[in-house]
Amino acid sequence: NAGVTQTPKFRILKIGQSMTLQCTQDMNHNYMYWYRQDPGMGLKLIYYSVGAGITDKGEVPNGYNVSRSTTEDFPLRLELAAPSQTSVYFCASSQPGLAIYNEQFFGPGTRLTVL
Amino acid sequence: QQQVKQSPQSLIVQKGGISIINCAYENTAFDYFPWYQQFPGKGPALLIAIRPDVSEKKEGRFTISFNKSAKQFSLHIMDSQPGDSATYFCAATSNAGKSTFGDGTTLTVKP
């Protein structure tokens, strides 16, 4: 199993551009999450999904959109990129009720810089 | 509103010493309290976790101490090694699957 994969690994955007961060998991997990990690600020939840076709906002959803058309994929869309969106983005998945501690499995991250 | 507060922000320990990281939570509706370990350039990975009906959990050199009445829990790393140098996140997780993370502690173990 590859686990959770994310593409791209790095990206530089200009202000106002848009892009999609890709996330795929092969563990058949129903739950998927997008976090952003800023230095010294921990992980902040952007959006999450409890299954295909179901998404909900987290703590910091402004400026982002998501979709979940399949169990495996959970892309994150940035529209009109702003310098405040410079961060490292992590996708994660879990299957509550399956793992003992509802463990989340994280991808390797996407480092995004908006100039 | 931050529901999980973690301290210290950074920690330097000599090889063989004990590393201690503390967390406090506010909401009582959490079901699991995991610690994640993150190496530079990687995603976080589960290190050890505890349920609130247990006061201590030990796995090798890593121990979680949990105080339900004080709403506090801590990670103790015994005989710290340079390979333990990483960022550690505490978290509080609900049965519904959502986790709230602390801000992280960067641990440096000096040889």
Short mmCIF file of C-alpha atoms in Angstrom, two decimals:
data_model
loop_
_atom_site.label_atom_id
_atom_site.label_comp_id
_atom_site.label_asym_id
_atom_site.label_seq_id
_atom_site.Cartn_x
_atom_site.Cartn_y
_atom_site.Cartn_z
CA ASN A 1 0.00 0.00 0.00
CA ALA A 2 1.23 3.47 -0.89
CA GLY A 3 -0.87 5.01 1.90
CA VAL A 4 -1.62 8.69 1.34
CA THR A 5 0.05 10.35 -1.63
CA GLN A 6 0.12 14.05 -2.43
CA THR A 7 1.15 15.97 -5.52
CA PRO A 8 2.94 18.21 -6.17
CA LYS A 9 5.67 18.22 -3.49
CA PHE A 10 6.52 21.87 -4.09
CA ARG A 11 4.83 24.72 -5.91
CA ILE A 12 5.36 28.44 -6.32
CA LEU A 13 2.31 30.48 -7.28
CA LYS A 14 1.88 34.11 -8.16
CA ILE A 15 -0.76 36.15 -6.37
CA GLY A 16 -4.14 35.59 -7.99
CA GLN A 17 -3.29 32.26 -9.62
CA SER A 18 -5.21 29.13 -8.81
CA MET A 19 -4.20 25.50 -8.40
CA THR A 20 -5.36 22.13 -7.18
CA LEU A 21 -3.48 20.07 -4.63
CA GLN A 22 -4.05 16.38 -5.23
CA CYS A 23 -4.51 13.74 -2.52
CA THR A 24 -5.11 10.03 -2.98
CA GLN A 25 -5.32 7.20 -0.46
CA ASP A 26 -5.40 3.47 -1.12
CA MET A 27 -6.51 2.29 2.32
CA ASN A 28 -10.25 2.52 1.58
CA HIS A 29 -10.67 5.05 4.38
CA ASN A 30 -13.93 6.95 4.49
CA TYR A 31 -12.57 9.98 6.32
CA MET A 32 -10.17 12.40 4.69
CA TYR A 33 -8.75 15.73 5.87
CA TRP A 34 -6.80 18.72 4.66
CA TYR A 35 -4.55 20.60 7.08
CA ARG A 36 -2.19 23.50 6.73
CA GLN A 37 0.92 23.76 8.86
CA ASP A 38 2.45 27.14 9.50
CA PRO A 39 5.71 27.47 11.46
CA GLY A 40 5.06 27.18 15.20
CA MET A 41 1.30 27.01 14.64
CA GLY A 42 0.58 23.32 14.51
CA LEU A 43 -1.94 21.75 12.16
CA LYS A 44 -5.08 23.66 11.29
CA LEU A 45 -8.00 21.81 9.70
CA ILE A 46 -9.13 23.33 6.41
CA TYR A 47 -11.78 20.87 5.20
CA TYR A 48 -12.71 17.29 5.89
CA SER A 49 -14.89 14.61 4.37
CA VAL A 50 -16.62 11.63 5.94
CA GLY A 51 -17.31 9.90 2.64
CA ALA A 52 -17.74 10.38 -1.08
CA GLY A 53 -20.01 13.32 -1.79
CA ILE A 54 -19.82 14.71 1.76
CA THR A 55 -17.53 17.56 2.78
CA ASP A 56 -17.49 20.05 5.61
CA LYS A 57 -15.53 23.09 6.71
CA GLY A 58 -12.82 22.99 9.31
CA GLU A 59 -11.20 25.84 11.25
CA VAL A 60 -9.70 27.78 8.32
CA PRO A 61 -11.71 27.14 5.11
CA ASN A 62 -11.64 30.63 3.59
CA GLY A 63 -9.92 30.74 0.21
CA TYR A 64 -10.18 26.99 -0.35
CA ASN A 65 -12.61 24.52 -1.87
CA VAL A 66 -12.78 20.74 -1.90
CA SER A 67 -14.66 17.96 -3.60
CA ARG A 68 -14.95 14.23 -2.91
CA SER A 69 -16.28 12.32 -5.87
CA THR A 70 -14.56 9.03 -4.97
CA THR A 71 -13.42 7.35 -1.76
CA GLU A 72 -9.79 7.55 -2.88
CA ASP A 73 -9.42 11.19 -3.94
CA PHE A 74 -9.81 14.45 -2.05
CA PRO A 75 -8.42 17.41 -4.04
CA LEU A 76 -8.00 20.85 -2.48
CA ARG A 77 -8.57 23.86 -4.72
CA LEU A 78 -7.01 27.27 -4.14
CA GLU A 79 -8.69 30.10 -5.98
CA LEU A 80 -7.03 33.53 -6.22
CA ALA A 81 -3.90 32.58 -4.29
CA ALA A 82 -2.74 35.04 -1.63
CA PRO A 83 0.57 35.31 0.29
CA SER A 84 -1.32 34.25 3.45
CA GLN A 85 -1.79 30.83 1.85
CA THR A 86 1.95 30.18 1.87
CA SER A 87 2.18 27.06 4.00
CA VAL A 88 2.76 23.33 4.02
CA TYR A 89 -0.40 21.40 3.23
CA PHE A 90 -1.03 17.91 4.53
CA CYS A 91 -3.71 15.49 3.49
CA ALA A 92 -4.70 12.71 5.89
CA SER A 93 -7.14 9.84 6.06
CA SER A 94 -8.66 7.67 8.77
CA GLN A 95 -11.26 5.04 9.33
CA PRO A 96 -12.98 5.64 12.71
CA GLY A 97 -13.96 2.39 14.31
CA LEU A 98 -11.26 0.43 12.52
CA ALA A 99 -8.08 1.74 14.15
CA ILE A 100 -7.90 1.57 17.95
CA TYR A 101 -7.21 5.27 18.40
CA ASN A 102 -8.84 6.67 15.24
CA GLU A 103 -5.32 7.21 13.94
CA GLN A 104 -4.90 9.60 11.04
CA PHE A 105 -2.46 8.67 8.28
CA PHE A 106 -0.71 11.64 6.73
CA GLY A 107 0.72 12.23 3.30
CA PRO A 108 4.20 13.74 2.79
CA GLY A 109 2.88 17.26 2.30
CA THR A 110 2.91 19.97 -0.38
CA ARG A 111 5.04 23.06 0.25
CA LEU A 112 3.30 26.03 -1.35
CA THR A 113 4.74 29.52 -1.72
CA VAL A 114 2.64 32.41 -2.99
CA LEU A 115 4.64 35.40 -4.22
CA GLN B 1 -10.49 29.11 20.23
CA GLN B 2 -7.60 26.74 20.85
CA GLN B 3 -8.79 23.60 22.54
CA VAL B 4 -5.40 21.93 22.98
CA LYS B 5 -2.47 23.88 24.41
CA GLN B 6 1.03 22.41 24.17
CA SER B 7 4.27 23.38 25.87
CA PRO B 8 7.12 24.01 25.55
CA GLN B 9 7.44 25.25 21.98
CA SER B 10 11.01 23.96 21.81
CA LEU B 11 13.12 21.69 23.96
CA ILE B 12 16.82 20.83 24.02
CA VAL B 13 17.91 17.73 25.89
CA GLN B 14 21.22 15.94 26.26
CA LYS B 15 21.52 12.38 24.98
CA GLY B 16 20.32 10.00 27.67
CA GLY B 17 18.15 12.61 29.35
CA ILE B 18 14.39 12.72 29.81
CA SER B 19 12.25 14.81 27.47
CA ILE B 20 8.87 15.96 28.77
CA ILE B 21 6.18 17.66 26.70
CA ASN B 22 2.89 18.79 28.20
CA CYS B 23 -0.59 19.32 26.81
CA ALA B 24 -3.85 20.61 28.25
CA TYR B 25 -7.28 20.36 26.68
CA GLU B 26 -10.52 22.22 27.29
CA ASN B 27 -13.31 20.18 25.74
CA THR B 28 -14.29 16.99 27.53
CA ALA B 29 -15.84 15.39 24.43
CA PHE B 30 -12.61 13.74 23.29
CA ASP B 31 -12.14 9.99 23.16
CA TYR B 32 -8.46 9.51 22.35
CA PHE B 33 -5.28 11.43 23.04
CA PRO B 34 -2.56 10.61 20.50
CA TRP B 35 0.95 11.93 20.10
CA TYR B 36 2.31 12.34 16.60
CA GLN B 37 5.99 12.54 15.62
CA GLN B 38 7.11 14.52 12.59
CA PHE B 39 10.56 14.50 11.01
CA PRO B 40 11.64 17.35 8.72
CA GLY B 41 10.08 17.09 5.28
CA LYS B 42 7.68 14.33 6.33
CA GLY B 43 4.08 14.11 7.44
CA PRO B 44 3.22 13.44 11.08
CA ALA B 45 2.95 9.80 12.12
CA LEU B 46 1.28 8.29 15.18
CA LEU B 47 3.79 7.62 17.96
CA ILE B 48 1.67 6.56 20.91
CA ALA B 49 -1.89 7.15 22.09
CA ILE B 50 -4.06 6.73 25.17
CA ARG B 51 -7.73 6.51 26.03
CA PRO B 52 -9.09 8.73 28.86
CA ASP B 53 -9.93 5.76 31.10
CA VAL B 54 -6.21 4.94 31.45
CA SER B 55 -3.74 7.02 33.49
CA GLU B 56 -0.52 5.82 31.88
CA LYS B 57 0.59 4.08 28.71
CA LYS B 58 4.14 2.95 28.05
CA GLU B 59 5.68 1.78 24.79
CA GLY B 60 9.41 1.30 24.97
CA ARG B 61 11.04 4.59 25.90
CA PHE B 62 7.84 6.57 25.35
CA THR B 63 5.22 7.07 28.07
CA ILE B 64 1.97 9.04 28.13
CA SER B 65 0.74 10.22 31.50
CA PHE B 66 -2.92 11.25 31.57
CA ASN B 67 -4.73 13.26 34.26
CA LYS B 68 -8.42 13.34 33.42
CA SER B 69 -9.48 15.61 36.30
CA ALA B 70 -6.87 18.22 35.39
CA LYS B 71 -7.49 17.77 31.64
CA GLN B 72 -3.77 17.37 31.09
CA PHE B 73 -1.54 14.78 29.49
CA SER B 74 2.16 14.56 28.84
CA LEU B 75 4.72 12.67 26.79
CA HIS B 76 7.87 11.43 28.48
CA ILE B 77 10.79 10.21 26.38
CA MET B 78 13.27 8.29 28.51
CA ASP B 79 16.93 7.91 27.52
CA SER B 80 16.45 10.47 24.72
CA GLN B 81 18.49 9.82 21.59
CA PRO B 82 19.58 12.09 18.72
CA GLY B 83 17.25 10.09 16.47
CA ASP B 84 14.33 11.33 18.60
CA SER B 85 14.99 14.87 17.35
CA ALA B 86 11.71 15.80 15.67
CA THR B 87 8.56 17.85 16.17
CA TYR B 88 5.96 16.30 18.45
CA PHE B 89 2.27 17.12 18.34
CA CYS B 90 -0.28 16.19 20.92
CA ALA B 91 -3.87 15.84 19.77
CA ALA B 92 -7.34 15.21 21.09
CA THR B 93 -9.54 13.04 18.90
CA SER B 94 -13.27 12.44 18.98
CA ASN B 95 -15.04 9.22 18.14
CA ALA B 96 -16.32 11.03 15.06
CA GLY B 97 -12.76 11.12 13.79
CA LYS B 98 -11.84 14.79 14.05
CA SER B 99 -8.61 15.73 15.80
CA THR B 100 -7.54 19.00 17.36
CA PHE B 101 -3.77 19.41 17.45
CA GLY B 102 -1.45 21.30 19.74
CA ASP B 103 1.01 23.74 18.19
CA GLY B 104 3.91 21.30 18.35
CA THR B 105 7.20 21.00 20.23
CA THR B 106 10.52 20.90 18.42
CA LEU B 107 12.80 18.51 20.29
CA THR B 108 16.55 18.58 19.79
CA VAL B 109 18.61 15.86 21.46
CA LYS B 110 22.29 16.79 21.63
CA PRO B 111 24.86 14.00 21.35
#
